[in-house]
mmCIF file of C-alpha atoms in Angstrom:
data_model
loop_
_atom_site.group_PDB
_atom_site.id
_atom_site.type_symbol
_atom_site.label_atom_id
_atom_site.label_comp_id
_atom_site.label_asym_id
_atom_site.label_seq_id
_atom_site.Cartn_x
_atom_site.Cartn_y
_atom_site.Cartn_z
ATOM 1 C CA MET A 1141 301.889 152.283 122.908
ATOM 2 C CA SER A 1142 298.409 153.226 124.120
ATOM 3 C CA ALA A 1143 296.109 150.745 122.410
ATOM 4 C CA LEU A 1144 296.625 147.318 120.922
ATOM 5 C CA SER A 1145 295.671 146.687 117.320
ATOM 6 C CA GLU A 1146 294.855 143.246 115.971
ATOM 7 C CA GLN A 1147 298.185 143.334 114.168
ATOM 8 C CA ASP A 1148 299.968 144.136 117.460
ATOM 9 C CA MET A 1149 298.370 141.103 119.104
ATOM 10 C CA THR A 1150 299.345 138.613 116.388
ATOM 11 C CA ARG A 1151 302.963 139.477 115.613
ATOM 12 C CA PRO A 1152 305.822 138.135 117.739
ATOM 13 C CA ALA A 1153 306.788 140.442 120.586
ATOM 14 C CA ASN A 1154 309.922 141.059 122.582
ATOM 15 C CA ASN A 1155 309.906 141.167 126.394
ATOM 16 C CA ALA A 1156 309.508 144.964 126.557
ATOM 17 C CA GLU A 1157 306.484 144.798 124.264
ATOM 18 C CA ILE A 1158 304.980 141.964 126.294
ATOM 19 C CA MET A 1159 305.349 143.990 129.493
ATOM 20 C CA GLU A 1160 303.783 147.060 127.852
ATOM 21 C CA ARG A 1161 300.891 144.983 126.514
ATOM 22 C CA SER A 1162 300.370 143.572 129.997
ATOM 23 C CA ARG A 1163 300.228 147.075 131.488
ATOM 24 C CA ILE A 1164 297.689 148.184 128.848
ATOM 25 C CA LEU A 1165 295.500 145.140 129.461
ATOM 26 C CA LEU A 1166 295.694 145.609 133.226
ATOM 27 C CA ARG A 1167 294.604 149.255 132.906
ATOM 28 C CA SER A 1168 291.737 148.281 130.620
ATOM 29 C CA ILE A 1169 290.223 145.831 133.124
ATOM 30 C CA GLN A 1170 290.531 148.221 136.065
ATOM 31 C CA VAL A 1171 287.310 149.938 134.981
ATOM 32 C CA PHE A 1172 285.322 146.863 136.054
ATOM 33 C CA PRO A 1173 284.369 146.166 139.683
ATOM 34 C CA ARG A 1174 286.445 143.381 141.209
ATOM 35 C CA VAL A 1175 286.724 141.512 144.501
ATOM 36 C CA LEU A 1176 289.821 139.668 145.623
ATOM 37 C CA LEU A 1177 289.440 135.898 145.753
ATOM 38 C CA GLY A 1178 292.796 134.445 144.811
ATOM 39 C CA HIS A 1179 296.427 134.460 145.733
ATOM 40 C CA LEU A 1180 297.547 136.062 142.502
ATOM 41 C CA PRO A 1181 299.561 135.949 140.437
ATOM 42 C CA THR A 1182 299.998 132.205 140.543
ATOM 43 C CA PRO A 1183 303.483 130.914 139.806
ATOM 44 C CA LEU A 1184 304.857 129.817 136.474
ATOM 45 C CA GLU A 1185 307.090 126.776 136.624
ATOM 46 C CA PRO A 1186 309.461 125.548 133.925
ATOM 47 C CA LEU A 1187 309.095 121.911 132.931
ATOM 48 C CA ASP A 1188 312.778 121.407 132.236
ATOM 49 C CA ARG A 1189 312.756 117.626 131.917
ATOM 50 C CA LEU A 1190 309.742 117.615 129.571
ATOM 51 C CA SER A 1191 311.283 120.396 127.494
ATOM 52 C CA GLU A 1192 314.514 118.397 127.295
ATOM 53 C CA ALA A 1193 312.707 115.146 126.464
ATOM 54 C CA LEU A 1194 310.879 116.891 123.613
ATOM 55 C CA GLY A 1195 314.007 118.605 122.378
ATOM 56 C CA GLY A 1196 312.842 122.115 123.304
ATOM 57 C CA PRO A 1197 311.360 124.707 123.385
ATOM 58 C CA CYS A 1198 311.198 125.608 127.062
ATOM 59 C CA ILE A 1199 307.740 124.553 128.300
ATOM 60 C CA TRP A 1200 306.157 126.256 131.300
ATOM 61 C CA VAL A 1201 303.056 125.430 133.330
ATOM 62 C CA LYS A 1202 300.807 127.985 135.056
ATOM 63 C CA ARG A 1203 300.133 126.776 138.605
ATOM 64 C CA ASP A 1204 296.490 127.861 138.881
ATOM 65 C CA HIS A 1205 295.816 125.247 141.537
ATOM 66 C CA CYS A 1206 297.654 127.734 143.788
ATOM 67 C CA THR A 1207 294.925 130.393 143.573
ATOM 68 C CA GLY A 1208 293.748 129.339 147.025
ATOM 69 C CA LEU A 1209 290.000 129.413 146.388
ATOM 70 C CA ALA A 1210 288.498 125.988 147.131
ATOM 71 C CA SER A 1211 291.526 124.019 145.917
ATOM 72 C CA GLY A 1212 292.253 126.536 143.210
ATOM 73 C CA GLY A 1213 291.612 126.600 139.515
ATOM 74 C CA ASN A 1214 291.580 128.846 136.514
ATOM 75 C CA LYS A 1215 288.085 130.278 137.154
ATOM 76 C CA THR A 1216 289.146 132.348 140.161
ATOM 77 C CA ARG A 1217 290.099 135.386 138.068
ATOM 78 C CA LYS A 1218 286.770 135.377 136.225
ATOM 79 C CA LEU A 1219 284.864 134.993 139.491
ATOM 80 C CA GLU A 1220 286.582 138.073 140.924
ATOM 81 C CA PHE A 1221 284.652 140.109 138.359
ATOM 82 C CA LEU A 1222 281.397 138.131 138.428
ATOM 83 C CA ILE A 1223 281.054 138.169 142.220
ATOM 84 C CA ALA A 1224 281.840 141.911 142.208
ATOM 85 C CA GLU A 1225 279.050 142.368 139.662
ATOM 86 C CA ALA A 1226 276.642 140.397 141.859
ATOM 87 C CA LEU A 1227 277.508 142.597 144.848
ATOM 88 C CA GLN A 1228 277.244 145.783 142.782
ATOM 89 C CA ARG A 1229 273.784 144.730 141.547
ATOM 90 C CA GLU A 1230 272.817 143.878 145.139
ATOM 91 C CA ALA A 1231 272.111 140.271 144.205
ATOM 92 C CA ASP A 1232 271.701 137.891 147.117
ATOM 93 C CA THR A 1233 271.941 134.721 145.041
ATOM 94 C CA VAL A 1234 274.291 133.583 142.294
ATOM 95 C CA ILE A 1235 273.223 130.855 139.910
ATOM 96 C CA THR A 1236 275.542 128.788 137.762
ATOM 97 C CA GLN A 1237 275.674 125.477 135.973
ATOM 98 C CA GLY A 1238 278.063 122.740 135.006
ATOM 99 C CA ALA A 1239 278.603 119.008 134.865
ATOM 100 C CA THR A 1240 278.221 116.931 138.016
ATOM 101 C CA GLN A 1241 281.872 117.263 139.105
ATOM 102 C CA SER A 1242 282.386 120.803 137.761
ATOM 103 C CA ASN A 1243 285.422 122.701 139.052
ATOM 104 C CA HIS A 1244 283.783 125.992 138.013
ATOM 105 C CA VAL A 1245 280.704 125.222 140.108
ATOM 106 C CA ARG A 1246 282.890 124.361 143.111
ATOM 107 C CA GLN A 1247 284.755 127.634 142.855
ATOM 108 C CA THR A 1248 281.535 129.616 142.354
ATOM 109 C CA ALA A 1249 280.000 128.052 145.470
ATOM 110 C CA ALA A 1250 283.140 128.897 147.468
ATOM 111 C CA ALA A 1251 283.252 132.486 146.181
ATOM 112 C CA ALA A 1252 279.565 133.003 146.961
ATOM 113 C CA ALA A 1253 280.055 131.632 150.490
ATOM 114 C CA LYS A 1254 283.032 133.929 151.047
ATOM 115 C CA PHE A 1255 280.861 136.972 150.320
ATOM 116 C CA GLY A 1256 277.716 135.775 152.075
ATOM 117 C CA LEU A 1257 275.765 135.129 148.883
ATOM 118 C CA LYS A 1258 273.431 132.196 148.326
ATOM 119 C CA CYS A 1259 274.443 129.891 145.510
ATOM 120 C CA LYS A 1260 272.199 127.715 143.374
ATOM 121 C CA VAL A 1261 273.882 125.310 140.996
ATOM 122 C CA LEU A 1262 272.480 123.229 138.205
ATOM 123 C CA LEU A 1263 274.473 120.039 137.812
ATOM 124 C CA GLU A 1264 273.914 118.368 134.454
ATOM 125 C CA ASP A 1265 274.333 114.593 134.300
ATOM 126 C CA ARG A 1266 276.532 114.429 131.212
ATOM 127 C CA THR A 1267 277.863 110.929 131.917
ATOM 128 C CA GLY A 1268 274.849 108.858 132.955
ATOM 129 C CA PHE A 1269 277.024 107.504 135.771
ATOM 130 C CA ALA A 1270 274.626 106.914 138.681
ATOM 131 C CA ASP A 1271 277.077 105.688 141.321
ATOM 132 C CA ALA A 1272 276.491 107.487 144.625
ATOM 133 C CA GLY A 1273 280.254 107.782 145.131
ATOM 134 C CA TYR A 1274 280.442 109.876 141.963
ATOM 135 C CA LYS A 1275 277.299 111.909 142.539
ATOM 136 C CA GLU A 1276 277.959 112.743 146.217
ATOM 137 C CA SER A 1277 281.747 113.039 146.577
ATOM 138 C CA GLY A 1278 284.496 115.288 145.267
ATOM 139 C CA ASN A 1279 283.291 118.625 143.957
ATOM 140 C CA VAL A 1280 279.632 117.827 144.706
ATOM 141 C CA LEU A 1281 280.511 117.279 148.359
ATOM 142 C CA LEU A 1282 282.403 120.584 148.387
ATOM 143 C CA ASP A 1283 279.497 122.355 146.637
ATOM 144 C CA ARG A 1284 277.264 121.263 149.511
ATOM 145 C CA PHE A 1285 279.943 122.134 152.094
ATOM 146 C CA PHE A 1286 279.997 125.699 150.703
ATOM 147 C CA GLY A 1287 276.216 125.869 151.099
ATOM 148 C CA ALA A 1288 275.183 125.575 147.464
ATOM 149 C CA GLU A 1289 271.648 124.495 146.684
ATOM 150 C CA ILE A 1290 272.021 121.774 144.069
ATOM 151 C CA VAL A 1291 269.545 121.145 141.282
ATOM 152 C CA GLU A 1292 270.297 117.987 139.313
ATOM 153 C CA VAL A 1293 269.207 117.949 135.674
ATOM 154 C CA PRO A 1294 269.502 115.259 133.010
ATOM 155 C CA GLY A 1295 272.005 115.429 130.180
ATOM 156 C CA SER A 1296 270.964 117.403 127.096
ATOM 157 C CA THR A 1297 268.968 119.851 129.224
ATOM 158 C CA ASP A 1298 268.857 123.354 127.768
ATOM 159 C CA MET A 1299 270.924 124.846 130.561
ATOM 160 C CA ASN A 1300 270.143 128.451 129.621
ATOM 161 C CA VAL A 1301 266.420 127.770 129.981
ATOM 162 C CA ALA A 1302 266.984 125.815 133.188
ATOM 163 C CA MET A 1303 269.005 128.700 134.665
ATOM 164 C CA GLU A 1304 266.287 131.175 133.685
ATOM 165 C CA ASP A 1305 263.719 128.952 135.419
ATOM 166 C CA VAL A 1306 265.780 128.826 138.628
ATOM 167 C CA ALA A 1307 266.340 132.600 138.459
ATOM 168 C CA GLU A 1308 262.605 133.205 138.010
ATOM 169 C CA ALA A 1309 261.754 130.921 140.939
ATOM 170 C CA THR A 1310 264.377 132.693 143.050
ATOM 171 C CA SER A 1311 262.881 136.085 142.178
ATOM 172 C CA GLU A 1312 259.343 134.859 142.900
ATOM 173 C CA ALA A 1313 260.555 133.703 146.328
ATOM 174 C CA GLY A 1314 261.868 137.218 147.034
ATOM 175 C CA GLY A 1315 265.517 136.683 146.054
ATOM 176 C CA THR A 1316 267.667 138.802 143.776
ATOM 177 C CA PRO A 1317 269.583 136.447 141.480
ATOM 178 C CA LEU A 1318 272.531 136.964 139.181
ATOM 179 C CA HIS A 1319 272.530 134.021 136.830
ATOM 180 C CA HIS A 1320 275.054 134.342 134.059
ATOM 181 C CA LEU A 1321 277.877 132.785 136.051
ATOM 182 C CA ARG A 1322 279.121 130.120 133.641
#
């Protein structure tokens, strides 16, 4: 098996086929630059009692909180490629966006800090919740701890336009931004 057709990807597979598909997919992503950010692969854990309570099938959970990057999360793998792209393009600043307590933003800020990149984040107020405990704790606190420059924007902001504006201002100030980190 050297390439996967759409039919190959939709029909049930046995373990040997799954392993072969995994090898093909792994080879296909090796052409892209990548940095190492996580403790991968993260473990799979069977949820035996839940599976039993539901009468089967065997349910498993992927333990992505074990990736190790800023309390973990499922964005670590993606960031390995995006941070590598920023370094390859000789960017000095990464720009991303998310909701006020975004896990993605937290992980991006941590990844940027690990590689000595500046990080600008646009945090969209999608809840209207103005409590200082919400707006200054949790992931926002960690964003600041990792050195991210935070730009708060109201809900319903066109985030693509807002990111372009921050990227343009960064360039005008002499920076080299990479801003499609979402």
